Amino acid sequence: MREALLAELGALATYRRLARRTGDESLRPLLQAFYRDELRQIARLRDVMRALGGNPRRKSLRRLLAARMLSLSARLYGPRFALRVCMEAERSVSRWYARYAHVLARIGELDAARHCAELSAQKRRHAAALQTWVDLIE
């Protein structure tokens, strides 16, 4: 779950930066909504990790720097590449959460499994919305 938390921290920083820098008035609200979703995702994941005895991180400098680089690429080349990277990351993390849910359910941690399944579903929704934008942008 540590890797998922790092990915969420990276997504948080990325969506915040992309929302600030996009010139597309119809894309900005989506990215702002994703930023708010990430705040909730991180809080829920940290709660699950603590309930399972973990000590979740608060931040990641490396993920912040990666978000800056991705945001810079969007400014230089347009948003399509950055949105595609975000879409693929959302898909990957969704699969991770689905696996966590399966394992947690098997060992009897049903509350944590339910939370992970919900986190997975949110990531799938993000990926689907991003796929639409990737397909629309030339």
PDB file of C-alpha atoms in Angstrom:
ATOM      1  CA  MET A   1       0.000   0.000   0.000  1.00  0.00           C
ATOM      2  CA  ARG A   2       3.023   2.246   0.387  1.00  0.00           C
ATOM      3  CA  GLU A   3       3.387   2.439  -3.397  1.00  0.00           C
ATOM      4  CA  ALA A   4      -0.292   3.278  -3.800  1.00  0.00           C
ATOM      5  CA  LEU A   5       0.071   6.094  -1.273  1.00  0.00           C
ATOM      6  CA  LEU A   6       3.076   7.446  -3.157  1.00  0.00           C
ATOM      7  CA  ALA A   7       1.103   7.268  -6.392  1.00  0.00           C
ATOM      8  CA  GLU A   8      -1.783   9.135  -4.749  1.00  0.00           C
ATOM      9  CA  LEU A   9       0.574  11.835  -3.488  1.00  0.00           C
ATOM     10  CA  GLY A  10       1.931  12.190  -7.013  1.00  0.00           C
ATOM     11  CA  ALA A  11      -1.572  12.382  -8.466  1.00  0.00           C
ATOM     12  CA  LEU A  12      -2.526  15.039  -5.926  1.00  0.00           C
ATOM     13  CA  ALA A  13       0.415  17.233  -6.905  1.00  0.00           C
ATOM     14  CA  THR A  14      -0.073  16.569 -10.614  1.00  0.00           C
ATOM     15  CA  TYR A  15      -3.773  17.401 -10.737  1.00  0.00           C
ATOM     16  CA  ARG A  16      -3.221  20.564  -8.708  1.00  0.00           C
ATOM     17  CA  ARG A  17      -0.486  21.779 -11.051  1.00  0.00           C
ATOM     18  CA  LEU A  18      -2.289  20.791 -14.254  1.00  0.00           C
ATOM     19  CA  ALA A  19      -5.522  22.466 -13.109  1.00  0.00           C
ATOM     20  CA  ARG A  20      -3.664  25.700 -12.443  1.00  0.00           C
ATOM     21  CA  ARG A  21      -1.859  25.673 -15.757  1.00  0.00           C
ATOM     22  CA  THR A  22      -4.408  24.434 -18.250  1.00  0.00           C
ATOM     23  CA  GLY A  23      -5.814  26.970 -20.642  1.00  0.00           C
ATOM     24  CA  ASP A  24      -8.818  24.778 -21.413  1.00  0.00           C
ATOM     25  CA  GLU A  25     -11.783  26.068 -19.431  1.00  0.00           C
ATOM     26  CA  SER A  26     -13.658  22.764 -19.741  1.00  0.00           C
ATOM     27  CA  LEU A  27     -10.689  20.631 -18.601  1.00  0.00           C
ATOM     28  CA  ARG A  28      -9.862  22.758 -15.546  1.00  0.00           C
ATOM     29  CA  PRO A  29     -12.986  21.783 -13.505  1.00  0.00           C
ATOM     30  CA  LEU A  30     -12.303  18.100 -14.109  1.00  0.00           C
ATOM     31  CA  LEU A  31      -8.717  18.410 -12.892  1.00  0.00           C
ATOM     32  CA  GLN A  32      -9.855  20.435  -9.881  1.00  0.00           C
ATOM     33  CA  ALA A  33     -12.422  17.745  -9.056  1.00  0.00           C
ATOM     34  CA  PHE A  34      -9.720  15.088  -9.373  1.00  0.00           C
ATOM     35  CA  TYR A  35      -7.549  17.089  -6.972  1.00  0.00           C
ATOM     36  CA  ARG A  36     -10.370  17.108  -4.401  1.00  0.00           C
ATOM     37  CA  ASP A  37     -10.941  13.377  -4.991  1.00  0.00           C
ATOM     38  CA  GLU A  38      -7.243  12.743  -4.361  1.00  0.00           C
ATOM     39  CA  LEU A  39      -7.424  14.516  -1.010  1.00  0.00           C
ATOM     40  CA  ARG A  40     -10.207  12.115   0.010  1.00  0.00           C
ATOM     41  CA  GLN A  41      -8.418   9.089  -1.507  1.00  0.00           C
ATOM     42  CA  ILE A  42      -5.265   9.841   0.467  1.00  0.00           C
ATOM     43  CA  ALA A  43      -7.179  10.312   3.720  1.00  0.00           C
ATOM     44  CA  ARG A  44      -9.046   7.019   3.230  1.00  0.00           C
ATOM     45  CA  LEU A  45      -5.907   5.111   2.280  1.00  0.00           C
ATOM     46  CA  ARG A  46      -4.037   6.474   5.301  1.00  0.00           C
ATOM     47  CA  ASP A  47      -6.956   5.378   7.519  1.00  0.00           C
ATOM     48  CA  VAL A  48      -6.822   1.866   6.053  1.00  0.00           C
ATOM     49  CA  MET A  49      -3.058   1.707   6.496  1.00  0.00           C
ATOM     50  CA  ARG A  50      -3.298   2.856  10.114  1.00  0.00           C
ATOM     51  CA  ALA A  51      -6.096   0.349  10.823  1.00  0.00           C
ATOM     52  CA  LEU A  52      -3.804  -2.392   9.523  1.00  0.00           C
ATOM     53  CA  GLY A  53      -0.942  -1.209  11.755  1.00  0.00           C
ATOM     54  CA  GLY A  54       0.957   0.906   9.240  1.00  0.00           C
ATOM     55  CA  ASN A  55       2.485   4.351   9.552  1.00  0.00           C
ATOM     56  CA  PRO A  56       1.676   6.176   6.282  1.00  0.00           C
ATOM     57  CA  ARG A  57       3.853   8.919   4.835  1.00  0.00           C
ATOM     58  CA  ARG A  58       2.771  12.529   4.771  1.00  0.00           C
ATOM     59  CA  LYS A  59       4.528  13.631   1.578  1.00  0.00           C
ATOM     60  CA  SER A  60       6.951  12.653  -1.154  1.00  0.00           C
ATOM     61  CA  LEU A  61       9.465  15.089  -2.581  1.00  0.00           C
ATOM     62  CA  ARG A  62      10.177  12.788  -5.523  1.00  0.00           C
ATOM     63  CA  ARG A  63       6.477  12.675  -6.492  1.00  0.00           C
ATOM     64  CA  LEU A  64       6.250  16.466  -6.201  1.00  0.00           C
ATOM     65  CA  LEU A  65       9.206  16.859  -8.557  1.00  0.00           C
ATOM     66  CA  ALA A  66       7.700  14.362 -11.000  1.00  0.00           C
ATOM     67  CA  ALA A  67       4.442  16.340 -10.962  1.00  0.00           C
ATOM     68  CA  ARG A  68       6.366  19.502 -11.788  1.00  0.00           C
ATOM     69  CA  MET A  69       8.091  17.800 -14.706  1.00  0.00           C
ATOM     70  CA  LEU A  70       4.814  16.426 -16.036  1.00  0.00           C
ATOM     71  CA  SER A  71       3.210  19.849 -15.711  1.00  0.00           C
ATOM     72  CA  LEU A  72       6.127  21.375 -17.596  1.00  0.00           C
ATOM     73  CA  SER A  73       5.709  18.813 -20.375  1.00  0.00           C
ATOM     74  CA  ALA A  74       2.049  19.845 -20.682  1.00  0.00           C
ATOM     75  CA  ARG A  75       3.088  23.475 -21.073  1.00  0.00           C
ATOM     76  CA  LEU A  76       5.671  22.622 -23.705  1.00  0.00           C
ATOM     77  CA  TYR A  77       3.844  19.960 -25.713  1.00  0.00           C
ATOM     78  CA  GLY A  78       0.187  20.330 -24.816  1.00  0.00           C
ATOM     79  CA  PRO A  79      -1.852  18.393 -22.275  1.00  0.00           C
ATOM     80  CA  ARG A  80      -2.342  15.116 -24.168  1.00  0.00           C
ATOM     81  CA  PHE A  81       0.889  13.445 -23.013  1.00  0.00           C
ATOM     82  CA  ALA A  82       0.376  14.466 -19.374  1.00  0.00           C
ATOM     83  CA  LEU A  83      -3.235  13.297 -19.423  1.00  0.00           C
ATOM     84  CA  ARG A  84      -2.198   9.963 -20.944  1.00  0.00           C
ATOM     85  CA  VAL A  85       0.405   9.459 -18.207  1.00  0.00           C
ATOM     86  CA  CYS A  86      -2.245  10.270 -15.588  1.00  0.00           C
ATOM     87  CA  MET A  87      -4.730   7.902 -17.231  1.00  0.00           C
ATOM     88  CA  GLU A  88      -2.264   5.005 -17.233  1.00  0.00           C
ATOM     89  CA  ALA A  89      -1.325   5.710 -13.623  1.00  0.00           C
ATOM     90  CA  GLU A  90      -4.997   5.736 -12.606  1.00  0.00           C
ATOM     91  CA  ARG A  91      -5.521   2.373 -14.306  1.00  0.00           C
ATOM     92  CA  SER A  92      -2.490   0.839 -12.617  1.00  0.00           C
ATOM     93  CA  VAL A  93      -3.387   2.068  -9.156  1.00  0.00           C
ATOM     94  CA  SER A  94      -6.966   0.875  -9.655  1.00  0.00           C
ATOM     95  CA  ARG A  95      -5.635  -2.627 -10.282  1.00  0.00           C
ATOM     96  CA  TRP A  96      -3.457  -2.407  -7.162  1.00  0.00           C
ATOM     97  CA  TYR A  97      -6.448  -1.457  -5.025  1.00  0.00           C
ATOM     98  CA  ALA A  98      -8.499  -4.285  -6.505  1.00  0.00           C
ATOM     99  CA  ARG A  99      -5.735  -6.745  -5.556  1.00  0.00           C
ATOM    100  CA  TYR A 100      -5.509  -5.277  -2.051  1.00  0.00           C
ATOM    101  CA  ALA A 101      -9.281  -5.668  -1.684  1.00  0.00           C
ATOM    102  CA  HIS A 102      -9.085  -9.311  -2.754  1.00  0.00           C
ATOM    103  CA  VAL A 103      -6.249 -10.162  -0.368  1.00  0.00           C
ATOM    104  CA  LEU A 104      -7.786  -8.255   2.522  1.00  0.00           C
ATOM    105  CA  ALA A 105     -11.125 -10.000   2.036  1.00  0.00           C
ATOM    106  CA  ARG A 106      -9.395 -13.383   2.015  1.00  0.00           C
ATOM    107  CA  ILE A 107      -7.718 -12.708   5.360  1.00  0.00           C
ATOM    108  CA  GLY A 108     -10.907 -11.396   6.941  1.00  0.00           C
ATOM    109  CA  GLU A 109     -10.174  -7.660   6.889  1.00  0.00           C
ATOM    110  CA  LEU A 110     -13.561  -6.918   5.343  1.00  0.00           C
ATOM    111  CA  ASP A 111     -13.765  -3.220   6.224  1.00  0.00           C
ATOM    112  CA  ALA A 112     -10.329  -2.529   4.737  1.00  0.00           C
ATOM    113  CA  ALA A 113     -11.239  -4.656   1.697  1.00  0.00           C
ATOM    114  CA  ARG A 114     -14.388  -2.597   1.131  1.00  0.00           C
ATOM    115  CA  HIS A 115     -12.423   0.637   1.331  1.00  0.00           C
ATOM    116  CA  CYS A 116      -9.853  -0.648  -1.163  1.00  0.00           C
ATOM    117  CA  ALA A 117     -12.609  -1.734  -3.555  1.00  0.00           C
ATOM    118  CA  GLU A 118     -14.102   1.756  -3.361  1.00  0.00           C
ATOM    119  CA  LEU A 119     -10.686   3.336  -3.943  1.00  0.00           C
ATOM    120  CA  SER A 120     -10.273   1.088  -6.985  1.00  0.00           C
ATOM    121  CA  ALA A 121     -13.632   2.158  -8.389  1.00  0.00           C
ATOM    122  CA  GLN A 122     -12.735   5.839  -7.999  1.00  0.00           C
ATOM    123  CA  LYS A 123      -9.477   5.313  -9.881  1.00  0.00           C
ATOM    124  CA  ARG A 124     -11.347   3.532 -12.699  1.00  0.00           C
ATOM    125  CA  ARG A 125     -13.711   6.504 -12.995  1.00  0.00           C
ATOM    126  CA  HIS A 126     -10.749   8.864 -13.210  1.00  0.00           C
ATOM    127  CA  ALA A 127      -9.102   6.724 -15.892  1.00  0.00           C
ATOM    128  CA  ALA A 128     -12.295   6.640 -17.967  1.00  0.00           C
ATOM    129  CA  ALA A 129     -12.700  10.417 -17.816  1.00  0.00           C
ATOM    130  CA  LEU A 130      -9.052  10.933 -18.733  1.00  0.00           C
ATOM    131  CA  GLN A 131      -9.393   8.474 -21.629  1.00  0.00           C
ATOM    132  CA  THR A 132     -12.139  10.687 -23.051  1.00  0.00           C
ATOM    133  CA  TRP A 133      -9.879  13.731 -22.912  1.00  0.00           C
ATOM    134  CA  VAL A 134      -6.904  11.879 -24.391  1.00  0.00           C
ATOM    135  CA  ASP A 135      -9.113  10.794 -27.282  1.00  0.00           C
ATOM    136  CA  LEU A 136     -10.463  14.330 -27.798  1.00  0.00           C
ATOM    137  CA  ILE A 137      -7.153  16.173 -27.800  1.00  0.00           C
ATOM    138  CA  GLU A 138      -5.200  15.999 -31.017  1.00  0.00           C
TER     139      GLU A 138
END
